[in-house]
Amino acid sequence: VNTSFTDRRAQTTTLAWWPSPQLWDSSGLDTEYWTLSCEQTFQGRLEKIHARAAALLTTKKWRS
């Protein structure tokens, strides 16, 4: 969790390597079983993380 301060109030932003379960559930990839598309998405993201080419994303970015 990343915390920033503005106008004396703390605001928190969640940054994550992977989408939250709630976002996954609402995505087109949640088909109740692991598909080839799911695996390709997972492997592509994992490769970027290992190559240090991936960034932590906010919930808003994961939705887009």
mmJSON file of the N, C-alpha and C atoms, coordinates in Angstrom:
{"data_MODEL":{"atom_site":{
"group_PDB":["ATOM","ATOM","ATOM","ATOM","ATOM","ATOM","ATOM","ATOM","ATOM","ATOM","ATOM","ATOM","ATOM","ATOM","ATOM","ATOM","ATOM","ATOM","ATOM","ATOM","ATOM","ATOM","ATOM","ATOM","ATOM","ATOM","ATOM","ATOM","ATOM","ATOM","ATOM","ATOM","ATOM","ATOM","ATOM","ATOM","ATOM","ATOM","ATOM","ATOM","ATOM","ATOM","ATOM","ATOM","ATOM","ATOM","ATOM","ATOM","ATOM","ATOM","ATOM","ATOM","ATOM","ATOM","ATOM","ATOM","ATOM","ATOM","ATOM","ATOM","ATOM","ATOM","ATOM","ATOM","ATOM","ATOM","ATOM","ATOM","ATOM","ATOM","ATOM","ATOM","ATOM","ATOM","ATOM","ATOM","ATOM","ATOM","ATOM","ATOM","ATOM","ATOM","ATOM","ATOM","ATOM","ATOM","ATOM","ATOM","ATOM","ATOM","ATOM","ATOM","ATOM","ATOM","ATOM","ATOM","ATOM","ATOM","ATOM","ATOM","ATOM","ATOM","ATOM","ATOM","ATOM","ATOM","ATOM","ATOM","ATOM","ATOM","ATOM","ATOM","ATOM","ATOM","ATOM","ATOM","ATOM","ATOM","ATOM","ATOM","ATOM","ATOM","ATOM","ATOM","ATOM","ATOM","ATOM","ATOM","ATOM","ATOM","ATOM","ATOM","ATOM","ATOM","ATOM","ATOM","ATOM","ATOM","ATOM","ATOM","ATOM","ATOM","ATOM","ATOM","ATOM","ATOM","ATOM","ATOM","ATOM","ATOM","ATOM","ATOM","ATOM","ATOM","ATOM","ATOM","ATOM","ATOM","ATOM","ATOM","ATOM","ATOM","ATOM","ATOM","ATOM","ATOM","ATOM","ATOM","ATOM","ATOM","ATOM","ATOM","ATOM","ATOM","ATOM","ATOM","ATOM","ATOM","ATOM","ATOM","ATOM","ATOM","ATOM","ATOM","ATOM","ATOM","ATOM","ATOM","ATOM","ATOM","ATOM","ATOM"],
"id":[1,2,3,4,5,6,7,8,9,10,11,12,13,14,15,16,17,18,19,20,21,22,23,24,25,26,27,28,29,30,31,32,33,34,35,36,37,38,39,40,41,42,43,44,45,46,47,48,49,50,51,52,53,54,55,56,57,58,59,60,61,62,63,64,65,66,67,68,69,70,71,72,73,74,75,76,77,78,79,80,81,82,83,84,85,86,87,88,89,90,91,92,93,94,95,96,97,98,99,100,101,102,103,104,105,106,107,108,109,110,111,112,113,114,115,116,117,118,119,120,121,122,123,124,125,126,127,128,129,130,131,132,133,134,135,136,137,138,139,140,141,142,143,144,145,146,147,148,149,150,151,152,153,154,155,156,157,158,159,160,161,162,163,164,165,166,167,168,169,170,171,172,173,174,175,176,177,178,179,180,181,182,183,184,185,186,187,188,189,190,191,192],
"type_symbol":["N","C","C","N","C","C","N","C","C","N","C","C","N","C","C","N","C","C","N","C","C","N","C","C","N","C","C","N","C","C","N","C","C","N","C","C","N","C","C","N","C","C","N","C","C","N","C","C","N","C","C","N","C","C","N","C","C","N","C","C","N","C","C","N","C","C","N","C","C","N","C","C","N","C","C","N","C","C","N","C","C","N","C","C","N","C","C","N","C","C","N","C","C","N","C","C","N","C","C","N","C","C","N","C","C","N","C","C","N","C","C","N","C","C","N","C","C","N","C","C","N","C","C","N","C","C","N","C","C","N","C","C","N","C","C","N","C","C","N","C","C","N","C","C","N","C","C","N","C","C","N","C","C","N","C","C","N","C","C","N","C","C","N","C","C","N","C","C","N","C","C","N","C","C","N","C","C","N","C","C","N","C","C","N","C","C","N","C","C","N","C","C"],
"label_atom_id":["N","CA","C","N","CA","C","N","CA","C","N","CA","C","N","CA","C","N","CA","C","N","CA","C","N","CA","C","N","CA","C","N","CA","C","N","CA","C","N","CA","C","N","CA","C","N","CA","C","N","CA","C","N","CA","C","N","CA","C","N","CA","C","N","CA","C","N","CA","C","N","CA","C","N","CA","C","N","CA","C","N","CA","C","N","CA","C","N","CA","C","N","CA","C","N","CA","C","N","CA","C","N","CA","C","N","CA","C","N","CA","C","N","CA","C","N","CA","C","N","CA","C","N","CA","C","N","CA","C","N","CA","C","N","CA","C","N","CA","C","N","CA","C","N","CA","C","N","CA","C","N","CA","C","N","CA","C","N","CA","C","N","CA","C","N","CA","C","N","CA","C","N","CA","C","N","CA","C","N","CA","C","N","CA","C","N","CA","C","N","CA","C","N","CA","C","N","CA","C","N","CA","C","N","CA","C","N","CA","C","N","CA","C","N","CA","C","N","CA","C","N","CA","C"],
"label_alt_id":[null,null,null,null,null,null,null,null,null,null,null,null,null,null,null,null,null,null,null,null,null,null,null,null,null,null,null,null,null,null,null,null,null,null,null,null,null,null,null,null,null,null,null,null,null,null,null,null,null,null,null,null,null,null,null,null,null,null,null,null,null,null,null,null,null,null,null,null,null,null,null,null,null,null,null,null,null,null,null,null,null,null,null,null,null,null,null,null,null,null,null,null,null,null,null,null,null,null,null,null,null,null,null,null,null,null,null,null,null,null,null,null,null,null,null,null,null,null,null,null,null,null,null,null,null,null,null,null,null,null,null,null,null,null,null,null,null,null,null,null,null,null,null,null,null,null,null,null,null,null,null,null,null,null,null,null,null,null,null,null,null,null,null,null,null,null,null,null,null,null,null,null,null,null,null,null,null,null,null,null,null,null,null,null,null,null,null,null,null,null,null,null],
"label_comp_id":["VAL","VAL","VAL","ASN","ASN","ASN","THR","THR","THR","SER","SER","SER","PHE","PHE","PHE","THR","THR","THR","ASP","ASP","ASP","ARG","ARG","ARG","ARG","ARG","ARG","ALA","ALA","ALA","GLN","GLN","GLN","THR","THR","THR","THR","THR","THR","THR","THR","THR","LEU","LEU","LEU","ALA","ALA","ALA","TRP","TRP","TRP","TRP","TRP","TRP","PRO","PRO","PRO","SER","SER","SER","PRO","PRO","PRO","GLN","GLN","GLN","LEU","LEU","LEU","TRP","TRP","TRP","ASP","ASP","ASP","SER","SER","SER","SER","SER","SER","GLY","GLY","GLY","LEU","LEU","LEU","ASP","ASP","ASP","THR","THR","THR","GLU","GLU","GLU","TYR","TYR","TYR","TRP","TRP","TRP","THR","THR","THR","LEU","LEU","LEU","SER","SER","SER","CYS","CYS","CYS","GLU","GLU","GLU","GLN","GLN","GLN","THR","THR","THR","PHE","PHE","PHE","GLN","GLN","GLN","GLY","GLY","GLY","ARG","ARG","ARG","LEU","LEU","LEU","GLU","GLU","GLU","LYS","LYS","LYS","ILE","ILE","ILE","HIS","HIS","HIS","ALA","ALA","ALA","ARG","ARG","ARG","ALA","ALA","ALA","ALA","ALA","ALA","ALA","ALA","ALA","LEU","LEU","LEU","LEU","LEU","LEU","THR","THR","THR","THR","THR","THR","LYS","LYS","LYS","LYS","LYS","LYS","TRP","TRP","TRP","ARG","ARG","ARG","SER","SER","SER"],
"label_asym_id":["A","A","A","A","A","A","A","A","A","A","A","A","A","A","A","A","A","A","A","A","A","A","A","A","A","A","A","A","A","A","A","A","A","A","A","A","A","A","A","A","A","A","A","A","A","A","A","A","A","A","A","A","A","A","A","A","A","A","A","A","A","A","A","A","A","A","A","A","A","A","A","A","A","A","A","A","A","A","A","A","A","A","A","A","A","A","A","A","A","A","A","A","A","A","A","A","A","A","A","A","A","A","A","A","A","A","A","A","A","A","A","A","A","A","A","A","A","A","A","A","A","A","A","A","A","A","A","A","A","A","A","A","A","A","A","A","A","A","A","A","A","A","A","A","A","A","A","A","A","A","A","A","A","A","A","A","A","A","A","A","A","A","A","A","A","A","A","A","A","A","A","A","A","A","A","A","A","A","A","A","A","A","A","A","A","A","A","A","A","A","A","A"],
"label_entity_id":["1","1","1","1","1","1","1","1","1","1","1","1","1","1","1","1","1","1","1","1","1","1","1","1","1","1","1","1","1","1","1","1","1","1","1","1","1","1","1","1","1","1","1","1","1","1","1","1","1","1","1","1","1","1","1","1","1","1","1","1","1","1","1","1","1","1","1","1","1","1","1","1","1","1","1","1","1","1","1","1","1","1","1","1","1","1","1","1","1","1","1","1","1","1","1","1","1","1","1","1","1","1","1","1","1","1","1","1","1","1","1","1","1","1","1","1","1","1","1","1","1","1","1","1","1","1","1","1","1","1","1","1","1","1","1","1","1","1","1","1","1","1","1","1","1","1","1","1","1","1","1","1","1","1","1","1","1","1","1","1","1","1","1","1","1","1","1","1","1","1","1","1","1","1","1","1","1","1","1","1","1","1","1","1","1","1","1","1","1","1","1","1"],
"label_seq_id":[1,1,1,2,2,2,3,3,3,4,4,4,5,5,5,6,6,6,7,7,7,8,8,8,9,9,9,10,10,10,11,11,11,12,12,12,13,13,13,14,14,14,15,15,15,16,16,16,17,17,17,18,18,18,19,19,19,20,20,20,21,21,21,22,22,22,23,23,23,24,24,24,25,25,25,26,26,26,27,27,27,28,28,28,29,29,29,30,30,30,31,31,31,32,32,32,33,33,33,34,34,34,35,35,35,36,36,36,37,37,37,38,38,38,39,39,39,40,40,40,41,41,41,42,42,42,43,43,43,44,44,44,45,45,45,46,46,46,47,47,47,48,48,48,49,49,49,50,50,50,51,51,51,52,52,52,53,53,53,54,54,54,55,55,55,56,56,56,57,57,57,58,58,58,59,59,59,60,60,60,61,61,61,62,62,62,63,63,63,64,64,64],
"pdbx_PDB_ins_code":[null,null,null,null,null,null,null,null,null,null,null,null,null,null,null,null,null,null,null,null,null,null,null,null,null,null,null,null,null,null,null,null,null,null,null,null,null,null,null,null,null,null,null,null,null,null,null,null,null,null,null,null,null,null,null,null,null,null,null,null,null,null,null,null,null,null,null,null,null,null,null,null,null,null,null,null,null,null,null,null,null,null,null,null,null,null,null,null,null,null,null,null,null,null,null,null,null,null,null,null,null,null,null,null,null,null,null,null,null,null,null,null,null,null,null,null,null,null,null,null,null,null,null,null,null,null,null,null,null,null,null,null,null,null,null,null,null,null,null,null,null,null,null,null,null,null,null,null,null,null,null,null,null,null,null,null,null,null,null,null,null,null,null,null,null,null,null,null,null,null,null,null,null,null,null,null,null,null,null,null,null,null,null,null,null,null,null,null,null,null,null,null],
"Cartn_x":[0.849,0.0,0.884,0.582,1.299,0.462,1.051,0.32,0.891,0.002,0.423,-0.409,0.135,-0.541,-0.913,-2.173,-2.648,-3.588,-3.41,-4.284,-4.489,-3.424,-3.437,-4.225,-4.622,-5.328,-4.5,-4.47,-3.745,-4.689,-4.219,-4.956,-4.137,-4.786,-4.05,-4.417,-3.434,-3.603,-3.015,-3.772,-3.27,-2.602,-1.357,-0.602,-0.332,-0.543,-0.404,0.193,0.893,1.444,0.348,-0.703,-1.791,-3.126,-4.155,-5.475,-6.041,-6.856,-7.488,-8.487,-8.839,-9.85,-11.164,-11.558,-12.79,-12.693,-11.55,-11.37,-11.299,-10.626,-10.545,-11.949,-12.747,-14.11,-14.962,-14.702,-15.507,-14.889,-13.745,-13.09,-13.635,-13.33,-13.731,-12.938,-11.898,-11.073,-11.619,-12.568,-13.139,-14.23,-13.835,-14.78,-15.039,-14.627,-14.773,-13.78,-12.942,-11.852,-10.713,-9.524,-8.324,-8.258,-8.275,-8.266,-6.887,-6.713,-5.477,-5.261,-6.322,-6.231,-5.766,-6.281,-5.84,-4.349,-3.921,-2.512,-1.615,-2.036,-1.238,-1.129,-2.223,-2.216,-1.285,-1.393,-0.55,0.925,1.261,2.655,3.247,2.461,2.938,3.255,2.373,2.6,3.795,3.889,4.995,6.339,6.393,7.636,8.022,7.058,7.351,7.846,7.247,7.693,9.134,9.431,10.794,11.807,11.398,12.293,12.355,11.644,11.559,10.987,10.096,9.448,7.997,7.572,6.189,6.179,5.104,4.923,3.804,3.871,2.746,1.586,0.384,-0.771,-1.816,-2.516,-3.651,-4.871,-5.892,-7.156,-7.697,-7.615,-8.118,-7.372,-6.06,-5.267,-5.591,-5.805,-6.144,-7.474,-8.393,-9.709,-9.615,-8.647,-8.562,-7.771],
"Cartn_y":[-1.172,0.0,1.221,2.119,3.381,4.453,5.234,6.283,7.636,8.557,9.924,10.871,12.03,12.981,14.23,14.622,15.845,16.541,17.811,18.6,17.95,17.486,16.902,15.6,15.026,13.747,12.707,11.523,10.436,9.773,9.604,8.87,7.647,6.522,5.312,4.858,4.335,3.763,2.365,1.41,0.051,-0.19,-0.613,-0.958,-2.455,-3.129,-4.584,-5.1,-6.235,-6.905,-7.617,-8.02,-8.798,-8.153,-8.356,-7.807,-8.497,-7.771,-8.355,-9.435,-10.32,-11.337,-10.718,-9.598,-8.942,-8.454,-7.895,-7.446,-8.635,-9.691,-10.893,-11.451,-11.5,-12.032,-11.243,-9.951,-9.127,-8.996,-9.653,-9.578,-10.649,-10.533,-11.54,-12.828,-12.822,-14.021,-14.972,-14.518,-15.375,-16.248,-17.44,-18.376,-19.597,-19.533,-20.599,-21.748,-21.656,-22.607,-21.897,-22.45,-21.824,-22.141,-21.11,-21.285,-20.965,-21.24,-20.878,-19.369,-18.601,-17.145,-16.693,-17.337,-17.032,-17.31,-18.466,-18.858,-17.895,-17.488,-16.555,-15.2,-14.751,-13.487,-13.583,-14.666,-14.885,-14.945,-15.771,-15.938,-14.645,-13.902,-12.63,-11.631,-11.544,-10.63,-11.091,-12.382,-12.924,-12.661,-12.84,-12.553,-11.09,-10.189,-8.753,-8.435,-9.07,-8.85,-9.328,-10.524,-11.06,-10.213,-9.627,-8.79,-7.355,-7.105,-5.758,-4.757,-5.243,-4.392,-4.12,-4.587,-4.387,-3.399,-2.678,-1.735,-2.221,-1.812,-2.033,-1.182,-1.712,-1.003,-0.728,0.38,0.698,-0.074,-0.092,-0.744,-0.121,1.186,1.888,1.426,1.294,0.834,-0.619,-1.455,-2.847,-2.939,-2.024,-2.049,-1.664,-0.827,-0.343,-1.272],
"Cartn_z":[0.0,0.0,0.0,-0.884,-0.974,-0.293,0.603,1.307,0.923,0.573,0.284,1.139,1.443,2.307,1.529,1.639,1.012,1.986,2.195,3.073,4.445,5.042,6.383,6.496,5.408,5.448,4.708,5.252,4.582,3.587,2.393,1.37,1.024,0.897,0.554,-0.852,-1.5,-2.828,-2.793,-3.251,-3.304,-4.643,-4.599,-5.795,-5.755,-6.879,-6.87,-8.17,-8.056,-9.237,-10.013,-9.323,-9.915,-9.559,-10.368,-10.028,-8.78,-8.049,-6.863,-7.289,-6.391,-6.73,-7.215,-6.634,-7.057,-8.505,-8.877,-10.26,-11.213,-10.794,-11.629,-11.86,-10.789,-10.89,-11.884,-12.004,-12.903,-14.3,-14.499,-15.811,-16.749,-17.989,-18.962,-18.846,-18.014,-17.85,-16.792,-15.991,-14.952,-15.549,-15.969,-16.597,-15.726,-14.464,-13.48,-13.679,-14.684,-14.857,-15.579,-15.48,-16.044,-17.53,-18.359,-19.81,-20.383,-21.649,-22.334,-22.271,-22.433,-22.354,-20.971,-19.928,-18.56,-18.415,-18.902,-18.795,-19.566,-20.741,-21.538,-20.845,-20.269,-19.533,-18.334,-17.583,-16.409,-16.795,-17.782,-18.18,-18.734,-19.507,-20.044,-18.945,-17.964,-16.838,-16.011,-15.745,-14.963,-15.64,-16.945,-17.685,-17.54,-17.638,-17.488,-16.082,-15.078,-13.699,-13.532,-14.021,-13.897,-14.658,-15.762,-16.561,-16.038,-14.943,-14.368,-15.356,-16.201,-17.198,-16.83,-15.674,-15.221,-14.07,-13.973,-12.867,-11.969,-10.719,-9.826,-10.333,-10.296,-10.832,-9.748,-9.922,-9.048,-9.522,-8.683,-9.067,-10.344,-10.446,-11.626,-12.894,-12.777,-13.935,-14.279,-13.261,-13.536,-14.264,-13.983,-14.643,-16.109,-16.449,-17.838,-18.735],
"occupancy":[1.0,1.0,1.0,1.0,1.0,1.0,1.0,1.0,1.0,1.0,1.0,1.0,1.0,1.0,1.0,1.0,1.0,1.0,1.0,1.0,1.0,1.0,1.0,1.0,1.0,1.0,1.0,1.0,1.0,1.0,1.0,1.0,1.0,1.0,1.0,1.0,1.0,1.0,1.0,1.0,1.0,1.0,1.0,1.0,1.0,1.0,1.0,1.0,1.0,1.0,1.0,1.0,1.0,1.0,1.0,1.0,1.0,1.0,1.0,1.0,1.0,1.0,1.0,1.0,1.0,1.0,1.0,1.0,1.0,1.0,1.0,1.0,1.0,1.0,1.0,1.0,1.0,1.0,1.0,1.0,1.0,1.0,1.0,1.0,1.0,1.0,1.0,1.0,1.0,1.0,1.0,1.0,1.0,1.0,1.0,1.0,1.0,1.0,1.0,1.0,1.0,1.0,1.0,1.0,1.0,1.0,1.0,1.0,1.0,1.0,1.0,1.0,1.0,1.0,1.0,1.0,1.0,1.0,1.0,1.0,1.0,1.0,1.0,1.0,1.0,1.0,1.0,1.0,1.0,1.0,1.0,1.0,1.0,1.0,1.0,1.0,1.0,1.0,1.0,1.0,1.0,1.0,1.0,1.0,1.0,1.0,1.0,1.0,1.0,1.0,1.0,1.0,1.0,1.0,1.0,1.0,1.0,1.0,1.0,1.0,1.0,1.0,1.0,1.0,1.0,1.0,1.0,1.0,1.0,1.0,1.0,1.0,1.0,1.0,1.0,1.0,1.0,1.0,1.0,1.0,1.0,1.0,1.0,1.0,1.0,1.0,1.0,1.0,1.0,1.0,1.0,1.0],
"B_iso_or_equiv":[0.0,0.0,0.0,0.0,0.0,0.0,0.0,0.0,0.0,0.0,0.0,0.0,0.0,0.0,0.0,0.0,0.0,0.0,0.0,0.0,0.0,0.0,0.0,0.0,0.0,0.0,0.0,0.0,0.0,0.0,0.0,0.0,0.0,0.0,0.0,0.0,0.0,0.0,0.0,0.0,0.0,0.0,0.0,0.0,0.0,0.0,0.0,0.0,0.0,0.0,0.0,0.0,0.0,0.0,0.0,0.0,0.0,0.0,0.0,0.0,0.0,0.0,0.0,0.0,0.0,0.0,0.0,0.0,0.0,0.0,0.0,0.0,0.0,0.0,0.0,0.0,0.0,0.0,0.0,0.0,0.0,0.0,0.0,0.0,0.0,0.0,0.0,0.0,0.0,0.0,0.0,0.0,0.0,0.0,0.0,0.0,0.0,0.0,0.0,0.0,0.0,0.0,0.0,0.0,0.0,0.0,0.0,0.0,0.0,0.0,0.0,0.0,0.0,0.0,0.0,0.0,0.0,0.0,0.0,0.0,0.0,0.0,0.0,0.0,0.0,0.0,0.0,0.0,0.0,0.0,0.0,0.0,0.0,0.0,0.0,0.0,0.0,0.0,0.0,0.0,0.0,0.0,0.0,0.0,0.0,0.0,0.0,0.0,0.0,0.0,0.0,0.0,0.0,0.0,0.0,0.0,0.0,0.0,0.0,0.0,0.0,0.0,0.0,0.0,0.0,0.0,0.0,0.0,0.0,0.0,0.0,0.0,0.0,0.0,0.0,0.0,0.0,0.0,0.0,0.0,0.0,0.0,0.0,0.0,0.0,0.0,0.0,0.0,0.0,0.0,0.0,0.0],
"pdbx_formal_charge":[null,null,null,null,null,null,null,null,null,null,null,null,null,null,null,null,null,null,null,null,null,null,null,null,null,null,null,null,null,null,null,null,null,null,null,null,null,null,null,null,null,null,null,null,null,null,null,null,null,null,null,null,null,null,null,null,null,null,null,null,null,null,null,null,null,null,null,null,null,null,null,null,null,null,null,null,null,null,null,null,null,null,null,null,null,null,null,null,null,null,null,null,null,null,null,null,null,null,null,null,null,null,null,null,null,null,null,null,null,null,null,null,null,null,null,null,null,null,null,null,null,null,null,null,null,null,null,null,null,null,null,null,null,null,null,null,null,null,null,null,null,null,null,null,null,null,null,null,null,null,null,null,null,null,null,null,null,null,null,null,null,null,null,null,null,null,null,null,null,null,null,null,null,null,null,null,null,null,null,null,null,null,null,null,null,null,null,null,null,null,null,null],
"auth_seq_id":[1,1,1,2,2,2,3,3,3,4,4,4,5,5,5,6,6,6,7,7,7,8,8,8,9,9,9,10,10,10,11,11,11,12,12,12,13,13,13,14,14,14,15,15,15,16,16,16,17,17,17,18,18,18,19,19,19,20,20,20,21,21,21,22,22,22,23,23,23,24,24,24,25,25,25,26,26,26,27,27,27,28,28,28,29,29,29,30,30,30,31,31,31,32,32,32,33,33,33,34,34,34,35,35,35,36,36,36,37,37,37,38,38,38,39,39,39,40,40,40,41,41,41,42,42,42,43,43,43,44,44,44,45,45,45,46,46,46,47,47,47,48,48,48,49,49,49,50,50,50,51,51,51,52,52,52,53,53,53,54,54,54,55,55,55,56,56,56,57,57,57,58,58,58,59,59,59,60,60,60,61,61,61,62,62,62,63,63,63,64,64,64],
"auth_comp_id":["VAL","VAL","VAL","ASN","ASN","ASN","THR","THR","THR","SER","SER","SER","PHE","PHE","PHE","THR","THR","THR","ASP","ASP","ASP","ARG","ARG","ARG","ARG","ARG","ARG","ALA","ALA","ALA","GLN","GLN","GLN","THR","THR","THR","THR","THR","THR","THR","THR","THR","LEU","LEU","LEU","ALA","ALA","ALA","TRP","TRP","TRP","TRP","TRP","TRP","PRO","PRO","PRO","SER","SER","SER","PRO","PRO","PRO","GLN","GLN","GLN","LEU","LEU","LEU","TRP","TRP","TRP","ASP","ASP","ASP","SER","SER","SER","SER","SER","SER","GLY","GLY","GLY","LEU","LEU","LEU","ASP","ASP","ASP","THR","THR","THR","GLU","GLU","GLU","TYR","TYR","TYR","TRP","TRP","TRP","THR","THR","THR","LEU","LEU","LEU","SER","SER","SER","CYS","CYS","CYS","GLU","GLU","GLU","GLN","GLN","GLN","THR","THR","THR","PHE","PHE","PHE","GLN","GLN","GLN","GLY","GLY","GLY","ARG","ARG","ARG","LEU","LEU","LEU","GLU","GLU","GLU","LYS","LYS","LYS","ILE","ILE","ILE","HIS","HIS","HIS","ALA","ALA","ALA","ARG","ARG","ARG","ALA","ALA","ALA","ALA","ALA","ALA","ALA","ALA","ALA","LEU","LEU","LEU","LEU","LEU","LEU","THR","THR","THR","THR","THR","THR","LYS","LYS","LYS","LYS","LYS","LYS","TRP","TRP","TRP","ARG","ARG","ARG","SER","SER","SER"],
"auth_asym_id":["A","A","A","A","A","A","A","A","A","A","A","A","A","A","A","A","A","A","A","A","A","A","A","A","A","A","A","A","A","A","A","A","A","A","A","A","A","A","A","A","A","A","A","A","A","A","A","A","A","A","A","A","A","A","A","A","A","A","A","A","A","A","A","A","A","A","A","A","A","A","A","A","A","A","A","A","A","A","A","A","A","A","A","A","A","A","A","A","A","A","A","A","A","A","A","A","A","A","A","A","A","A","A","A","A","A","A","A","A","A","A","A","A","A","A","A","A","A","A","A","A","A","A","A","A","A","A","A","A","A","A","A","A","A","A","A","A","A","A","A","A","A","A","A","A","A","A","A","A","A","A","A","A","A","A","A","A","A","A","A","A","A","A","A","A","A","A","A","A","A","A","A","A","A","A","A","A","A","A","A","A","A","A","A","A","A","A","A","A","A","A","A"],
"auth_atom_id":["N","CA","C","N","CA","C","N","CA","C","N","CA","C","N","CA","C","N","CA","C","N","CA","C","N","CA","C","N","CA","C","N","CA","C","N","CA","C","N","CA","C","N","CA","C","N","CA","C","N","CA","C","N","CA","C","N","CA","C","N","CA","C","N","CA","C","N","CA","C","N","CA","C","N","CA","C","N","CA","C","N","CA","C","N","CA","C","N","CA","C","N","CA","C","N","CA","C","N","CA","C","N","CA","C","N","CA","C","N","CA","C","N","CA","C","N","CA","C","N","CA","C","N","CA","C","N","CA","C","N","CA","C","N","CA","C","N","CA","C","N","CA","C","N","CA","C","N","CA","C","N","CA","C","N","CA","C","N","CA","C","N","CA","C","N","CA","C","N","CA","C","N","CA","C","N","CA","C","N","CA","C","N","CA","C","N","CA","C","N","CA","C","N","CA","C","N","CA","C","N","CA","C","N","CA","C","N","CA","C","N","CA","C","N","CA","C","N","CA","C","N","CA","C"],
"pdbx_PDB_model_num":[1,1,1,1,1,1,1,1,1,1,1,1,1,1,1,1,1,1,1,1,1,1,1,1,1,1,1,1,1,1,1,1,1,1,1,1,1,1,1,1,1,1,1,1,1,1,1,1,1,1,1,1,1,1,1,1,1,1,1,1,1,1,1,1,1,1,1,1,1,1,1,1,1,1,1,1,1,1,1,1,1,1,1,1,1,1,1,1,1,1,1,1,1,1,1,1,1,1,1,1,1,1,1,1,1,1,1,1,1,1,1,1,1,1,1,1,1,1,1,1,1,1,1,1,1,1,1,1,1,1,1,1,1,1,1,1,1,1,1,1,1,1,1,1,1,1,1,1,1,1,1,1,1,1,1,1,1,1,1,1,1,1,1,1,1,1,1,1,1,1,1,1,1,1,1,1,1,1,1,1,1,1,1,1,1,1,1,1,1,1,1,1]
}}}
